[in-house]
Amino acid sequence: MVAAQSVSLPSEYSLSERYEGLIRVSQAIGAHRDPKDLFRAMAKELRQVIQFDGIVVAQYDEASNEVMWNACEVSGTQGSPPCISADETITKWVYQRQEPLVIPWLDRETRFPGMIRFLQEKGFQSVCALPLTTVHRRIGSIAVASKSADAYCGDEVRFLTLVAGQVALAIDDAL
């Protein structure tokens, strides 16, 4: 397991495409107040600059030790993960450590058994999760998943870190 990969593979997206994508995500966040509309717009814009087959935004409540799945999309379909103990979620791990988590091969992962089982049942092979945090609070995580193994290199992690900052601000504002 790697917190962030040290080798940076060339991205299929140019730097200018990434910056434009980040601006579009920020604009989508500013233009939508309804969380479902916001999530759909964000996912649409992100699809133009990063490859993923699933995306989720989740909050973690430390007091109740529960994860609230705010938005989840798998291959274009809205839904939510099954009821899984917070201790078996990637969200809680990322929330507690406040660092990205890249799982390049789900079939080699031994932590988060319930979550990994759910992801594999959906056909995913790799995941990249990032903390959602503002200066005011820790919120939870945003994660993307791919049906390809080892899909998220250092460039994707750095770009998604910027996106996570924008998403965290929007959620914090809503809270």
PDB file of C-alpha atoms in Angstrom:
ATOM      1  CA  MET A   1       0.000   0.000   0.000  1.00  0.00           C
ATOM      2  CA  VAL A   2       1.238   3.433  -0.860  1.00  0.00           C
ATOM      3  CA  ALA A   3       0.172   6.735   0.627  1.00  0.00           C
ATOM      4  CA  ALA A   4       1.277   8.438  -2.585  1.00  0.00           C
ATOM      5  CA  GLN A   5       3.283   6.972  -5.392  1.00  0.00           C
ATOM      6  CA  SER A   6       6.790   8.348  -5.761  1.00  0.00           C
ATOM      7  CA  VAL A   7       7.147   7.649  -9.467  1.00  0.00           C
ATOM      8  CA  SER A   8       5.294  10.148 -11.616  1.00  0.00           C
ATOM      9  CA  LEU A   9       3.916   8.573 -14.762  1.00  0.00           C
ATOM     10  CA  PRO A  10       3.078  10.809 -17.707  1.00  0.00           C
ATOM     11  CA  SER A  11      -0.537  11.881 -17.610  1.00  0.00           C
ATOM     12  CA  GLU A  12      -2.758  11.627 -20.654  1.00  0.00           C
ATOM     13  CA  TYR A  13      -3.992  15.138 -19.825  1.00  0.00           C
ATOM     14  CA  SER A  14      -1.923  18.276 -20.373  1.00  0.00           C
ATOM     15  CA  LEU A  15      -1.189  20.684 -17.574  1.00  0.00           C
ATOM     16  CA  SER A  16      -3.383  23.334 -19.186  1.00  0.00           C
ATOM     17  CA  GLU A  17      -6.282  20.847 -19.437  1.00  0.00           C
ATOM     18  CA  ARG A  18      -5.851  20.102 -15.742  1.00  0.00           C
ATOM     19  CA  TYR A  19      -5.890  23.767 -14.761  1.00  0.00           C
ATOM     20  CA  GLU A  20      -8.905  24.420 -16.942  1.00  0.00           C
ATOM     21  CA  GLY A  21     -10.608  21.403 -15.353  1.00  0.00           C
ATOM     22  CA  LEU A  22      -9.884  22.712 -11.861  1.00  0.00           C
ATOM     23  CA  ILE A  23     -11.375  26.084 -12.788  1.00  0.00           C
ATOM     24  CA  ARG A  24     -14.483  24.376 -14.227  1.00  0.00           C
ATOM     25  CA  VAL A  25     -14.867  22.296 -11.052  1.00  0.00           C
ATOM     26  CA  SER A  26     -14.567  25.477  -8.959  1.00  0.00           C
ATOM     27  CA  GLN A  27     -17.162  27.196 -11.140  1.00  0.00           C
ATOM     28  CA  ALA A  28     -19.496  24.188 -10.868  1.00  0.00           C
ATOM     29  CA  ILE A  29     -19.143  24.311  -7.093  1.00  0.00           C
ATOM     30  CA  GLY A  30     -19.990  28.013  -7.073  1.00  0.00           C
ATOM     31  CA  ALA A  31     -22.934  27.622  -9.452  1.00  0.00           C
ATOM     32  CA  HIS A  32     -24.790  24.823  -7.639  1.00  0.00           C
ATOM     33  CA  ARG A  33     -26.273  24.915  -4.162  1.00  0.00           C
ATOM     34  CA  ASP A  34     -28.197  21.641  -4.354  1.00  0.00           C
ATOM     35  CA  PRO A  35     -25.715  18.901  -3.283  1.00  0.00           C
ATOM     36  CA  LYS A  36     -26.927  16.406  -5.916  1.00  0.00           C
ATOM     37  CA  ASP A  37     -26.655  18.967  -8.725  1.00  0.00           C
ATOM     38  CA  LEU A  38     -23.259  20.029  -7.429  1.00  0.00           C
ATOM     39  CA  PHE A  39     -21.997  16.445  -7.364  1.00  0.00           C
ATOM     40  CA  ARG A  40     -23.254  15.702 -10.899  1.00  0.00           C
ATOM     41  CA  ALA A  41     -21.646  18.866 -12.270  1.00  0.00           C
ATOM     42  CA  MET A  42     -18.388  18.161 -10.451  1.00  0.00           C
ATOM     43  CA  ALA A  43     -18.255  14.551 -11.698  1.00  0.00           C
ATOM     44  CA  LYS A  44     -18.955  15.720 -15.267  1.00  0.00           C
ATOM     45  CA  GLU A  45     -16.143  18.272 -15.185  1.00  0.00           C
ATOM     46  CA  LEU A  46     -13.700  15.866 -13.541  1.00  0.00           C
ATOM     47  CA  ARG A  47     -14.353  13.219 -16.198  1.00  0.00           C
ATOM     48  CA  GLN A  48     -12.816  15.581 -18.724  1.00  0.00           C
ATOM     49  CA  VAL A  49      -9.448  15.675 -16.922  1.00  0.00           C
ATOM     50  CA  ILE A  50      -9.088  12.438 -14.952  1.00  0.00           C
ATOM     51  CA  GLN A  51     -10.081   8.843 -15.623  1.00  0.00           C
ATOM     52  CA  PHE A  52     -12.454   7.201 -13.155  1.00  0.00           C
ATOM     53  CA  ASP A  53     -15.341   4.746 -13.210  1.00  0.00           C
ATOM     54  CA  GLY A  54     -16.653   5.629  -9.757  1.00  0.00           C
ATOM     55  CA  ILE A  55     -16.546   8.636  -7.452  1.00  0.00           C
ATOM     56  CA  VAL A  56     -17.742   9.181  -3.895  1.00  0.00           C
ATOM     57  CA  VAL A  57     -17.871  12.054  -1.424  1.00  0.00           C
ATOM     58  CA  ALA A  58     -18.285  11.008   2.197  1.00  0.00           C
ATOM     59  CA  GLN A  59     -18.370  12.684   5.587  1.00  0.00           C
ATOM     60  CA  TYR A  60     -17.055  11.031   8.732  1.00  0.00           C
ATOM     61  CA  ASP A  61     -18.622  11.794  12.115  1.00  0.00           C
ATOM     62  CA  GLU A  62     -16.019  11.130  14.777  1.00  0.00           C
ATOM     63  CA  ALA A  63     -18.514  11.345  17.659  1.00  0.00           C
ATOM     64  CA  SER A  64     -20.776   8.597  16.287  1.00  0.00           C
ATOM     65  CA  ASN A  65     -18.055   6.755  14.319  1.00  0.00           C
ATOM     66  CA  GLU A  66     -20.303   6.798  11.235  1.00  0.00           C
ATOM     67  CA  VAL A  67     -19.702   7.537   7.575  1.00  0.00           C
ATOM     68  CA  MET A  68     -22.366   9.478   5.667  1.00  0.00           C
ATOM     69  CA  TRP A  69     -22.197   8.835   1.928  1.00  0.00           C
ATOM     70  CA  ASN A  70     -23.095  12.243   0.483  1.00  0.00           C
ATOM     71  CA  ALA A  71     -22.779  11.276  -3.149  1.00  0.00           C
ATOM     72  CA  CYS A  72     -21.748   8.145  -4.972  1.00  0.00           C
ATOM     73  CA  GLU A  73     -21.618   7.428  -8.686  1.00  0.00           C
ATOM     74  CA  VAL A  74     -20.549   4.144 -10.254  1.00  0.00           C
ATOM     75  CA  SER A  75     -20.172   4.145 -14.051  1.00  0.00           C
ATOM     76  CA  GLY A  76     -22.611   7.036 -14.405  1.00  0.00           C
ATOM     77  CA  THR A  77     -25.256   5.602 -12.030  1.00  0.00           C
ATOM     78  CA  GLN A  78     -26.066   7.197  -8.662  1.00  0.00           C
ATOM     79  CA  GLY A  79     -26.157   4.949  -5.627  1.00  0.00           C
ATOM     80  CA  SER A  80     -24.452   4.353  -2.316  1.00  0.00           C
ATOM     81  CA  PRO A  81     -22.252   1.706  -0.762  1.00  0.00           C
ATOM     82  CA  PRO A  82     -23.904  -0.868   1.478  1.00  0.00           C
ATOM     83  CA  CYS A  83     -23.910  -0.384   5.242  1.00  0.00           C
ATOM     84  CA  ILE A  84     -20.256  -0.887   6.181  1.00  0.00           C
ATOM     85  CA  SER A  85     -18.671  -0.305   9.572  1.00  0.00           C
ATOM     86  CA  ALA A  86     -16.739   2.988   9.594  1.00  0.00           C
ATOM     87  CA  ASP A  87     -13.687   1.032  10.732  1.00  0.00           C
ATOM     88  CA  GLU A  88     -13.749  -0.844   7.404  1.00  0.00           C
ATOM     89  CA  THR A  89     -13.895   2.288   5.264  1.00  0.00           C
ATOM     90  CA  ILE A  90     -11.204   4.127   3.417  1.00  0.00           C
ATOM     91  CA  THR A  91     -12.956   7.362   4.466  1.00  0.00           C
ATOM     92  CA  LYS A  92     -12.149   6.899   8.163  1.00  0.00           C
ATOM     93  CA  TRP A  93      -8.522   6.004   7.387  1.00  0.00           C
ATOM     94  CA  VAL A  94      -8.061   9.127   5.241  1.00  0.00           C
ATOM     95  CA  TYR A  95      -9.931  11.304   7.768  1.00  0.00           C
ATOM     96  CA  GLN A  96      -7.725  10.171  10.650  1.00  0.00           C
ATOM     97  CA  ARG A  97      -4.401  10.413   8.816  1.00  0.00           C
ATOM     98  CA  GLN A  98      -5.183  13.477   6.671  1.00  0.00           C
ATOM     99  CA  GLU A  99      -3.210  12.130   3.731  1.00  0.00           C
ATOM    100  CA  PRO A 100      -4.083  10.659   0.340  1.00  0.00           C
ATOM    101  CA  LEU A 101      -4.415   6.909   0.022  1.00  0.00           C
ATOM    102  CA  VAL A 102      -3.713   5.210  -3.288  1.00  0.00           C
ATOM    103  CA  ILE A 103      -4.567   1.526  -3.573  1.00  0.00           C
ATOM    104  CA  PRO A 104      -3.138   0.455  -6.934  1.00  0.00           C
ATOM    105  CA  TRP A 105      -4.366  -3.169  -6.748  1.00  0.00           C
ATOM    106  CA  LEU A 106      -7.490  -3.879  -4.703  1.00  0.00           C
ATOM    107  CA  ASP A 107      -6.849  -7.619  -4.870  1.00  0.00           C
ATOM    108  CA  ARG A 108      -3.677  -7.069  -2.791  1.00  0.00           C
ATOM    109  CA  GLU A 109      -5.350  -4.891  -0.128  1.00  0.00           C
ATOM    110  CA  THR A 110      -5.989  -6.485   3.283  1.00  0.00           C
ATOM    111  CA  ARG A 111      -7.410  -3.473   5.156  1.00  0.00           C
ATOM    112  CA  PHE A 112     -11.038  -2.354   4.781  1.00  0.00           C
ATOM    113  CA  PRO A 113     -12.448  -5.839   3.935  1.00  0.00           C
ATOM    114  CA  GLY A 114     -16.103  -4.771   3.605  1.00  0.00           C
ATOM    115  CA  MET A 115     -15.281  -1.767   1.447  1.00  0.00           C
ATOM    116  CA  ILE A 116     -12.835  -3.692  -0.732  1.00  0.00           C
ATOM    117  CA  ARG A 117     -15.401  -6.444  -1.288  1.00  0.00           C
ATOM    118  CA  PHE A 118     -17.990  -3.846  -2.399  1.00  0.00           C
ATOM    119  CA  LEU A 119     -15.505  -2.169  -4.761  1.00  0.00           C
ATOM    120  CA  GLN A 120     -14.416  -5.463  -6.296  1.00  0.00           C
ATOM    121  CA  GLU A 121     -18.048  -6.518  -6.799  1.00  0.00           C
ATOM    122  CA  LYS A 122     -18.455  -3.333  -8.876  1.00  0.00           C
ATOM    123  CA  GLY A 123     -15.412  -4.291 -10.944  1.00  0.00           C
ATOM    124  CA  PHE A 124     -12.952  -1.749  -9.552  1.00  0.00           C
ATOM    125  CA  GLN A 125      -9.259  -2.542  -9.405  1.00  0.00           C
ATOM    126  CA  SER A 126      -7.718   0.657  -8.003  1.00  0.00           C
ATOM    127  CA  VAL A 127      -8.696   3.602  -5.792  1.00  0.00           C
ATOM    128  CA  CYS A 128      -7.418   7.062  -4.910  1.00  0.00           C
ATOM    129  CA  ALA A 129      -8.909   8.728  -1.806  1.00  0.00           C
ATOM    130  CA  LEU A 130      -8.128  12.178  -0.435  1.00  0.00           C
ATOM    131  CA  PRO A 131      -9.099  14.005   2.741  1.00  0.00           C
ATOM    132  CA  LEU A 132     -11.688  16.767   2.668  1.00  0.00           C
ATOM    133  CA  THR A 133     -10.376  19.342   5.126  1.00  0.00           C
ATOM    134  CA  THR A 134     -10.625  23.093   5.629  1.00  0.00           C
ATOM    135  CA  VAL A 135      -8.994  25.402   8.160  1.00  0.00           C
ATOM    136  CA  HIS A 136     -12.173  25.004  10.237  1.00  0.00           C
ATOM    137  CA  ARG A 137     -12.642  21.228  10.285  1.00  0.00           C
ATOM    138  CA  ARG A 138     -11.965  17.767   8.997  1.00  0.00           C
ATOM    139  CA  ILE A 139     -14.927  16.609   6.920  1.00  0.00           C
ATOM    140  CA  GLY A 140     -14.312  13.235   5.299  1.00  0.00           C
ATOM    141  CA  SER A 141     -13.013  12.135   1.921  1.00  0.00           C
ATOM    142  CA  ILE A 142     -13.407  12.209  -1.819  1.00  0.00           C
ATOM    143  CA  ALA A 143     -12.407   9.085  -3.697  1.00  0.00           C
ATOM    144  CA  VAL A 144     -12.209   7.987  -7.304  1.00  0.00           C
ATOM    145  CA  ALA A 145     -12.038   4.373  -8.418  1.00  0.00           C
ATOM    146  CA  SER A 146     -10.999   2.764 -11.665  1.00  0.00           C
ATOM    147  CA  LYS A 147     -11.707  -0.555 -13.303  1.00  0.00           C
ATOM    148  CA  SER A 148      -8.041  -0.490 -14.362  1.00  0.00           C
ATOM    149  CA  ALA A 149      -5.271  -1.506 -11.988  1.00  0.00           C
ATOM    150  CA  ASP A 150      -2.662   1.059 -10.906  1.00  0.00           C
ATOM    151  CA  ALA A 151      -4.661   3.910 -12.437  1.00  0.00           C
ATOM    152  CA  TYR A 152      -3.562   6.800 -10.216  1.00  0.00           C
ATOM    153  CA  CYS A 153      -0.046   8.202 -10.443  1.00  0.00           C
ATOM    154  CA  GLY A 154       1.460  11.111  -8.573  1.00  0.00           C
ATOM    155  CA  ASP A 155       0.133  13.648 -11.086  1.00  0.00           C
ATOM    156  CA  GLU A 156      -3.443  12.481 -10.515  1.00  0.00           C
ATOM    157  CA  VAL A 157      -2.979  12.590  -6.739  1.00  0.00           C
ATOM    158  CA  ARG A 158      -1.610  16.150  -6.874  1.00  0.00           C
ATOM    159  CA  PHE A 159      -4.452  17.302  -9.132  1.00  0.00           C
ATOM    160  CA  LEU A 160      -7.113  15.583  -7.020  1.00  0.00           C
ATOM    161  CA  THR A 161      -5.632  17.212  -3.904  1.00  0.00           C
ATOM    162  CA  LEU A 162      -6.498  20.591  -5.437  1.00  0.00           C
ATOM    163  CA  VAL A 163      -9.994  19.360  -6.305  1.00  0.00           C
ATOM    164  CA  ALA A 164     -10.449  18.003  -2.764  1.00  0.00           C
ATOM    165  CA  GLY A 165      -9.642  21.450  -1.384  1.00  0.00           C
ATOM    166  CA  GLN A 166     -12.400  23.013  -3.496  1.00  0.00           C
ATOM    167  CA  VAL A 167     -14.920  20.306  -2.571  1.00  0.00           C
ATOM    168  CA  ALA A 168     -14.059  20.656   1.130  1.00  0.00           C
ATOM    169  CA  LEU A 169     -14.722  24.402   0.992  1.00  0.00           C
ATOM    170  CA  ALA A 170     -18.118  23.820  -0.625  1.00  0.00           C
ATOM    171  CA  ILE A 171     -19.127  21.197   1.951  1.00  0.00           C
ATOM    172  CA  ASP A 172     -17.838  23.303   4.839  1.00  0.00           C
ATOM    173  CA  ASP A 173     -19.860  26.251   3.532  1.00  0.00           C
ATOM    174  CA  ALA A 174     -22.978  24.047   3.368  1.00  0.00           C
ATOM    175  CA  LEU A 175     -22.404  22.830   6.939  1.00  0.00           C
TER     176      LEU A 175
END
